[in-house]
Amino acid sequence: MLGAIRARSQFARPLLLRLYHKPARNAQFKKLTSSDMEFFKRVLPAETILATPAVGGTSDPVELEGFNADWLNKYRGDSQVVLRPKTTAEVSQILKYCNENKIAVVPQGGNTGLVGGSVPVHDEVVLSLRNMNKVRSFDDISGIVTCDAGCVLEELDNYVGERGYTMPLDLGAKGSCQIGGNVATNAGGIRFLRYGTLHGSVLGLEVVLPDGTILDNLSTLRKDNTGYDLKQLFIGSEGSLGVITGVSITTPQRPSAVNVAVLGVPSYAAVQDAFRLARRRCGEVLSAFEFWDQSCMGAVLHHQQLKSPLASEFPFYVLVETSGSNKDHDDEKLGSLLEELMESGTVEDGALAQDEQQIRRMWMMREGIPESLGKTGATYKYDISIPIPVLYDIVGDIAGKLKTAGLYQSSADPVKIVCGYGHIGDGNLHLNVVADKFQNRVTEVFEPYVYEWVASHRGSISAEHGVGLMKRDYLGYSKPKEMIDYMRRIKAMFDPNGILNPYKVL
Amino acid sequence: MLGAIRARSQFARPLLLRLYHKPARNAQFKKLTSSDMEFFKRVLPAETILATPAVGGTSDPVELEGFNADWLNKYRGDSQVVLRPKTTAEVSQILKYCNENKIAVVPQGGNTGLVGGSVPVHDEVVLSLRNMNKVRSFDDISGIVTCDAGCVLEELDNYVGERGYTMPLDLGAKGSCQIGGNVATNAGGIRFLRYGTLHGSVLGLEVVLPDGTILDNLSTLRKDNTGYDLKQLFIGSEGSLGVITGVSITTPQRPSAVNVAVLGVPSYAAVQDAFRLARRRCGEVLSAFEFWDQSCMGAVLHHQQLKSPLASEFPFYVLVETSGSNKDHDDEKLGSLLEELMESGTVEDGALAQDEQQIRRMWMMREGIPESLGKTGATYKYDISIPIPVLYDIVGDIAGKLKTAGLYQSSADPVKIVCGYGHIGDGNLHLNVVADKFQNRVTEVFEPYVYEWVASHRGSISAEHGVGLMKRDYLGYSKPKEMIDYMRRIKAMFDPNGILNPYKVL
């Protein structure tokens, strides 16, 4: 076990990982040979294997492009083989073989991550779960769904939606992200405020360990206190301990009434005041409280071709959503909240969605931000948790540092936008810096400064996006040494050869 | 590490653990000497140590009685030393010393457990957390409280209650159970339906490991995806991996309106129908849905000197509670539910609490059941999770087996009551068998039959009470061998000498 850990710490890594700097390939990992390919062909149906001529296959490397690069095109691997098994037994056979032969493997869901966690770094075999996409069972009384890991979140939400329930998580990438990836990365998203963490709503997991062992903990029980809750370790482990092949999750009743309003807010202090009052007035039906600044709004209106529902511009915008079982009650609760906010001047303008289409458009203003910033330029993304009162301070702070460095003053400078948006109720800010291109003279102004800033407020350098390749060297800013040591021991216990998602997390 | 596991499996244990049968003392554990006592006296203030003359102390063994026996008086140890440290540093020093000297330790909170998990089996040192009972911090905006492990649940609820929040868990033992014990046993209770599991609401833990290492993960962040979520392992580990000394937990807004009704229901099928409709009509304000049978009701009315609010007797009773932010809205939701239930005949009678005192009395009918059964006779308690449709079947099944065995037919037979109550929404039944005394000819009728029955429905042999000493040999009924193997490896990783809460859980 210790051998594997030592081997990894020998990598010739600089103290700080720079953009595009890859850790060196671990020479302990085997390079694929024709006999490996023969094994894969024996185990898997031909149509589930993509292999380039470099490993004796016939696939055009272009076909592997979507598996090798992340959607922001920031991280890129060089895998020559993609395996897309259809059954848990196939996953088990593949992993057992790779483990015995020290072949590195990167498990991949919808590949919608933001920290380089789901793409290979070098020539790891990509193990895609997309062919495992069936609902296994659904219990109509309890609302508990059990399904393959490769089910797409939005499709699952439609499935349970037709049966009167709703998935307890929702995020911008819902159309392509997979539930297994959501669980592996402990995805947060926009319903977190209402339904909480996946550590609470995931009831069971089926996980294949590197040695091929299938851990069957696919429980459908809300309560089960029989020994240590092992499944929790895999939630948020980013595919580095085992491959999640099945998930059972409790889904809440689908709300029959949904209301959405967008508000124009004069200051960040007022955003906090509005949040406090929203919790008090809307209580149990408050299902989202999102905020973003004027820079985000400018980008999203432009790139999504939307029109603001408000008459003028504001420093901050808030989206409030209520979801409940009684439309009249919710209308009354939200109505009295908005009235109170306007009267007190906490909010200066507001618009209430009148129909489904307006609700979708308002959500697009929030959910379209990442894509719109991406279209504006090369986007540095930080996803941090810090105490709510100081949450937005870092945006002005970073802007100031960039100005001082002469990088963000005029339109000729490389940095175009420094902005923030996020989930205020969760203390979670998405800090974004948009530049003309990724370059070190920009990066080094705010990295590791951002992490130091977060650490000084006892925050988290990754609220919901995970560690992946991007933050591996920065883990120490959020977790003490003793905890990282035990994480390494747990990694060594489940994956002694370190074949699963190497170069990531730890 | 493996040495410790092997050593434990060598215990001369019979295949089935019978009541009062203790596993033999592990000879590897040191017997306390005067030099050990001197060390404890050097580290701890004199008033925090209880030691009997057997180990050179001056405490009357009677003073240790409450630490050696559980409250049902079913499990009993023979500890001669109770340590009650006041600081985390003291806990660390004690554990480090005990680990180095192979002295077994049982951590103890409020000692309100039901499975023999919190009392010594032999001469283990009792490490009581009751002197660590301070709130460390409270954040008024987020509702996050950070406190010592020894804070009593009810006192914490009062503390956050004065600040507009409520603890996300509540149980009958709230007046004496401690938050550290709640977390260590992953307590469920009567608010689980609304606020979910502690795996979701606990944000951070401070844990002292057997070697004295203090794992500081006392985060107050709602979201934190930086590496494996180690704290989850300690939630529900029953003090066998480390000693929880600090807890941070998110508390929801205290509801300003609470309604409670007790209903008389003609059948278990109707109980399920009522639950389904309650979820639909009351949705987000439904905070409890408890049920119990006529045998429970008889015992509780008699022993708590209560009067039923209903005009006659029913096979089943249901307590419905709503908690929300708007009294009028909640009244309307609950009112229309009750109307619909009565009109359809699902419910035959019902009473709605008119004031605080009536609410308390109605809750006493449910919460007073365990104590009332305990006063009736020697009570065998099983806490199981099974799919809701078959949840109550086991009560009739066990009664039938006892009748066939000639143990439960006439008033002269040893078994007086076979009954069930519990949390229908969580699929959690408390099956109770009340006899004149604990004896093997009674036990063997339903043990291991109960566990086999649960396993055949893929249920859990411990929904919320834990494993402790009682169910250690039955873990295999709820968890596959591979998972138990990994649990053992995790135990060996954190506690290689096996000093923490030995003879329990695994």
PDB file of C-alpha atoms in Angstrom, chain B residues 50-188:
ATOM      1  CA  LEU B  50     -14.495   8.046  39.561  1.00  0.00           C
ATOM      2  CA  ALA B  51     -12.464   5.032  40.675  1.00  0.00           C
ATOM      3  CA  THR B  52     -13.468   2.218  42.999  1.00  0.00           C
ATOM      4  CA  PRO B  53     -11.255   0.718  45.701  1.00  0.00           C
ATOM      5  CA  ALA B  54     -10.587  -2.204  43.329  1.00  0.00           C
ATOM      6  CA  VAL B  55      -8.239   0.097  41.408  1.00  0.00           C
ATOM      7  CA  GLY B  56      -7.060   2.048  44.407  1.00  0.00           C
ATOM      8  CA  GLY B  57      -9.768   4.722  44.302  1.00  0.00           C
ATOM      9  CA  THR B  58     -12.296   5.838  46.861  1.00  0.00           C
ATOM     10  CA  SER B  59     -15.562   5.907  44.917  1.00  0.00           C
ATOM     11  CA  ASP B  60     -18.408   3.717  46.077  1.00  0.00           C
ATOM     12  CA  PRO B  61     -19.121   1.223  43.255  1.00  0.00           C
ATOM     13  CA  VAL B  62     -22.739   2.438  43.420  1.00  0.00           C
ATOM     14  CA  GLU B  63     -21.582   5.746  41.959  1.00  0.00           C
ATOM     15  CA  LEU B  64     -20.440   3.884  38.849  1.00  0.00           C
ATOM     16  CA  GLU B  65     -23.709   1.978  38.495  1.00  0.00           C
ATOM     17  CA  GLY B  66     -25.235   4.457  36.030  1.00  0.00           C
ATOM     18  CA  PHE B  67     -22.162   4.158  33.804  1.00  0.00           C
ATOM     19  CA  ASN B  68     -21.989   0.362  33.939  1.00  0.00           C
ATOM     20  CA  ALA B  69     -25.619  -0.437  33.148  1.00  0.00           C
ATOM     21  CA  ASP B  70     -27.877   0.679  30.310  1.00  0.00           C
ATOM     22  CA  TRP B  71     -31.227   2.219  31.117  1.00  0.00           C
ATOM     23  CA  LEU B  72     -33.163  -0.927  30.224  1.00  0.00           C
ATOM     24  CA  ASN B  73     -30.903  -2.794  32.632  1.00  0.00           C
ATOM     25  CA  LYS B  74     -30.261  -5.379  29.974  1.00  0.00           C
ATOM     26  CA  TYR B  75     -26.540  -4.873  29.463  1.00  0.00           C
ATOM     27  CA  ARG B  76     -24.089  -4.503  32.286  1.00  0.00           C
ATOM     28  CA  GLY B  77     -20.351  -4.034  32.498  1.00  0.00           C
ATOM     29  CA  ASP B  78     -17.890  -4.067  35.333  1.00  0.00           C
ATOM     30  CA  SER B  79     -15.826  -0.931  34.901  1.00  0.00           C
ATOM     31  CA  GLN B  80     -14.001   0.367  37.934  1.00  0.00           C
ATOM     32  CA  VAL B  81     -13.006   3.729  36.416  1.00  0.00           C
ATOM     33  CA  VAL B  82     -14.995   6.535  34.873  1.00  0.00           C
ATOM     34  CA  LEU B  83     -13.115   9.485  33.344  1.00  0.00           C
ATOM     35  CA  ARG B  84     -14.981  12.702  32.569  1.00  0.00           C
ATOM     36  CA  PRO B  85     -12.575  15.001  30.739  1.00  0.00           C
ATOM     37  CA  LYS B  86     -13.401  18.645  30.167  1.00  0.00           C
ATOM     38  CA  THR B  87     -11.316  19.325  27.079  1.00  0.00           C
ATOM     39  CA  THR B  88     -10.428  17.768  23.763  1.00  0.00           C
ATOM     40  CA  ALA B  89      -6.758  17.857  24.770  1.00  0.00           C
ATOM     41  CA  GLU B  90      -7.547  15.733  27.823  1.00  0.00           C
ATOM     42  CA  VAL B  91      -9.429  13.222  25.671  1.00  0.00           C
ATOM     43  CA  SER B  92      -6.417  13.085  23.383  1.00  0.00           C
ATOM     44  CA  GLN B  93      -3.999  12.406  26.250  1.00  0.00           C
ATOM     45  CA  ILE B  94      -6.221   9.706  27.729  1.00  0.00           C
ATOM     46  CA  LEU B  95      -6.670   7.880  24.435  1.00  0.00           C
ATOM     47  CA  LYS B  96      -3.007   8.078  23.496  1.00  0.00           C
ATOM     48  CA  TYR B  97      -2.061   6.549  26.834  1.00  0.00           C
ATOM     49  CA  CYS B  98      -4.730   3.844  26.680  1.00  0.00           C
ATOM     50  CA  ASN B  99      -3.746   2.991  23.120  1.00  0.00           C
ATOM     51  CA  GLU B 100      -0.068   2.678  23.990  1.00  0.00           C
ATOM     52  CA  ASN B 101      -0.924   0.542  26.980  1.00  0.00           C
ATOM     53  CA  LYS B 102      -3.699  -1.463  25.336  1.00  0.00           C
ATOM     54  CA  ILE B 103      -6.303  -0.338  27.821  1.00  0.00           C
ATOM     55  CA  ALA B 104      -9.831  -0.767  26.443  1.00  0.00           C
ATOM     56  CA  VAL B 105     -12.110   2.289  26.470  1.00  0.00           C
ATOM     57  CA  VAL B 106     -15.852   2.717  26.042  1.00  0.00           C
ATOM     58  CA  PRO B 107     -16.901   6.255  25.085  1.00  0.00           C
ATOM     59  CA  GLN B 108     -20.205   7.207  26.654  1.00  0.00           C
ATOM     60  CA  GLY B 109     -22.663  10.003  25.979  1.00  0.00           C
ATOM     61  CA  GLY B 110     -26.072  10.071  27.653  1.00  0.00           C
ATOM     62  CA  ASN B 111     -26.120   6.257  27.836  1.00  0.00           C
ATOM     63  CA  THR B 112     -29.630   6.122  26.383  1.00  0.00           C
ATOM     64  CA  GLY B 113     -28.845   3.508  23.710  1.00  0.00           C
ATOM     65  CA  LEU B 114     -30.808   0.305  23.341  1.00  0.00           C
ATOM     66  CA  VAL B 115     -28.260  -2.143  21.955  1.00  0.00           C
ATOM     67  CA  GLY B 116     -25.633  -2.266  24.692  1.00  0.00           C
ATOM     68  CA  GLY B 117     -23.326   0.001  22.716  1.00  0.00           C
ATOM     69  CA  SER B 118     -22.591   2.578  25.386  1.00  0.00           C
ATOM     70  CA  VAL B 119     -21.819   0.475  28.457  1.00  0.00           C
ATOM     71  CA  PRO B 120     -18.678  -1.539  29.124  1.00  0.00           C
ATOM     72  CA  VAL B 121     -18.805  -5.299  28.615  1.00  0.00           C
ATOM     73  CA  HIS B 122     -16.012  -6.066  31.090  1.00  0.00           C
ATOM     74  CA  ASP B 123     -13.568  -3.683  32.774  1.00  0.00           C
ATOM     75  CA  GLU B 124     -13.163  -1.096  29.997  1.00  0.00           C
ATOM     76  CA  VAL B 125     -12.477   2.451  31.131  1.00  0.00           C
ATOM     77  CA  VAL B 126     -15.612   4.556  30.706  1.00  0.00           C
ATOM     78  CA  LEU B 127     -14.850   7.842  28.936  1.00  0.00           C
ATOM     79  CA  SER B 128     -17.847  10.027  29.635  1.00  0.00           C
ATOM     80  CA  LEU B 129     -18.322  13.191  27.576  1.00  0.00           C
ATOM     81  CA  ARG B 130     -20.782  14.814  29.966  1.00  0.00           C
ATOM     82  CA  ASN B 131     -18.309  17.466  31.151  1.00  0.00           C
ATOM     83  CA  MET B 132     -17.829  18.718  27.608  1.00  0.00           C
ATOM     84  CA  ASN B 133     -21.105  20.565  27.302  1.00  0.00           C
ATOM     85  CA  LYS B 134     -20.496  24.058  25.931  1.00  0.00           C
ATOM     86  CA  VAL B 135     -21.839  25.679  22.796  1.00  0.00           C
ATOM     87  CA  ARG B 136     -18.734  26.876  20.967  1.00  0.00           C
ATOM     88  CA  SER B 137     -20.351  29.168  18.400  1.00  0.00           C
ATOM     89  CA  PHE B 138     -23.623  29.931  16.678  1.00  0.00           C
ATOM     90  CA  ASP B 139     -24.091  31.711  13.369  1.00  0.00           C
ATOM     91  CA  ASP B 140     -27.318  33.668  13.376  1.00  0.00           C
ATOM     92  CA  ILE B 141     -27.586  34.019   9.595  1.00  0.00           C
ATOM     93  CA  SER B 142     -26.958  30.430   8.604  1.00  0.00           C
ATOM     94  CA  GLY B 143     -28.273  28.693  11.717  1.00  0.00           C
ATOM     95  CA  ILE B 144     -25.110  26.628  12.096  1.00  0.00           C
ATOM     96  CA  VAL B 145     -24.223  25.648  15.666  1.00  0.00           C
ATOM     97  CA  THR B 146     -20.854  24.291  16.791  1.00  0.00           C
ATOM     98  CA  CYS B 147     -20.678  22.646  20.192  1.00  0.00           C
ATOM     99  CA  ASP B 148     -19.024  20.109  22.452  1.00  0.00           C
ATOM    100  CA  ALA B 149     -20.108  16.514  22.039  1.00  0.00           C
ATOM    101  CA  GLY B 150     -21.541  16.311  25.533  1.00  0.00           C
ATOM    102  CA  CYS B 151     -24.272  18.926  25.014  1.00  0.00           C
ATOM    103  CA  VAL B 152     -27.662  17.443  25.845  1.00  0.00           C
ATOM    104  CA  LEU B 153     -29.972  17.435  22.809  1.00  0.00           C
ATOM    105  CA  GLU B 154     -32.872  19.178  24.534  1.00  0.00           C
ATOM    106  CA  GLU B 155     -30.616  21.911  25.913  1.00  0.00           C
ATOM    107  CA  LEU B 156     -29.200  22.495  22.463  1.00  0.00           C
ATOM    108  CA  ASP B 157     -32.711  22.665  21.045  1.00  0.00           C
ATOM    109  CA  ASN B 158     -33.617  25.260  23.637  1.00  0.00           C
ATOM    110  CA  TYR B 159     -30.448  27.217  22.857  1.00  0.00           C
ATOM    111  CA  VAL B 160     -31.023  27.401  19.109  1.00  0.00           C
ATOM    112  CA  GLY B 161     -34.768  27.745  19.718  1.00  0.00           C
ATOM    113  CA  GLU B 162     -34.228  31.064  21.497  1.00  0.00           C
ATOM    114  CA  ARG B 163     -32.452  32.188  18.324  1.00  0.00           C
ATOM    115  CA  GLY B 164     -35.197  31.154  15.918  1.00  0.00           C
ATOM    116  CA  TYR B 165     -33.885  27.743  14.895  1.00  0.00           C
ATOM    117  CA  THR B 166     -34.576  24.124  15.767  1.00  0.00           C
ATOM    118  CA  MET B 167     -32.392  21.025  16.028  1.00  0.00           C
ATOM    119  CA  PRO B 168     -32.919  18.790  12.985  1.00  0.00           C
ATOM    120  CA  LEU B 169     -33.462  15.744  15.187  1.00  0.00           C
ATOM    121  CA  ASP B 170     -35.676  14.949  18.121  1.00  0.00           C
ATOM    122  CA  LEU B 171     -36.222  11.761  20.045  1.00  0.00           C
ATOM    123  CA  GLY B 172     -37.793  10.490  23.223  1.00  0.00           C
ATOM    124  CA  ALA B 173     -34.475  10.510  25.076  1.00  0.00           C
ATOM    125  CA  LYS B 174     -33.802  14.175  24.248  1.00  0.00           C
ATOM    126  CA  GLY B 175     -33.614  15.170  27.909  1.00  0.00           C
ATOM    127  CA  SER B 176     -30.536  13.048  28.541  1.00  0.00           C
ATOM    128  CA  CYS B 177     -29.005  11.968  25.213  1.00  0.00           C
ATOM    129  CA  GLN B 178     -26.005  13.971  24.023  1.00  0.00           C
ATOM    130  CA  ILE B 179     -25.346  15.309  20.547  1.00  0.00           C
ATOM    131  CA  GLY B 180     -22.047  13.418  20.324  1.00  0.00           C
ATOM    132  CA  GLY B 181     -23.847  10.176  21.072  1.00  0.00           C
ATOM    133  CA  ASN B 182     -26.583  11.093  18.600  1.00  0.00           C
ATOM    134  CA  VAL B 183     -23.975  11.538  15.893  1.00  0.00           C
ATOM    135  CA  ALA B 184     -21.949   8.479  16.898  1.00  0.00           C
ATOM    136  CA  THR B 185     -25.088   6.344  16.623  1.00  0.00           C
ATOM    137  CA  ASN B 186     -26.575   8.227  13.655  1.00  0.00           C
ATOM    138  CA  ALA B 187     -29.767   8.771  15.627  1.00  0.00           C
ATOM    139  CA  GLY B 188     -32.999   8.973  13.628  1.00  0.00           C
TER     140      GLY B 188
END
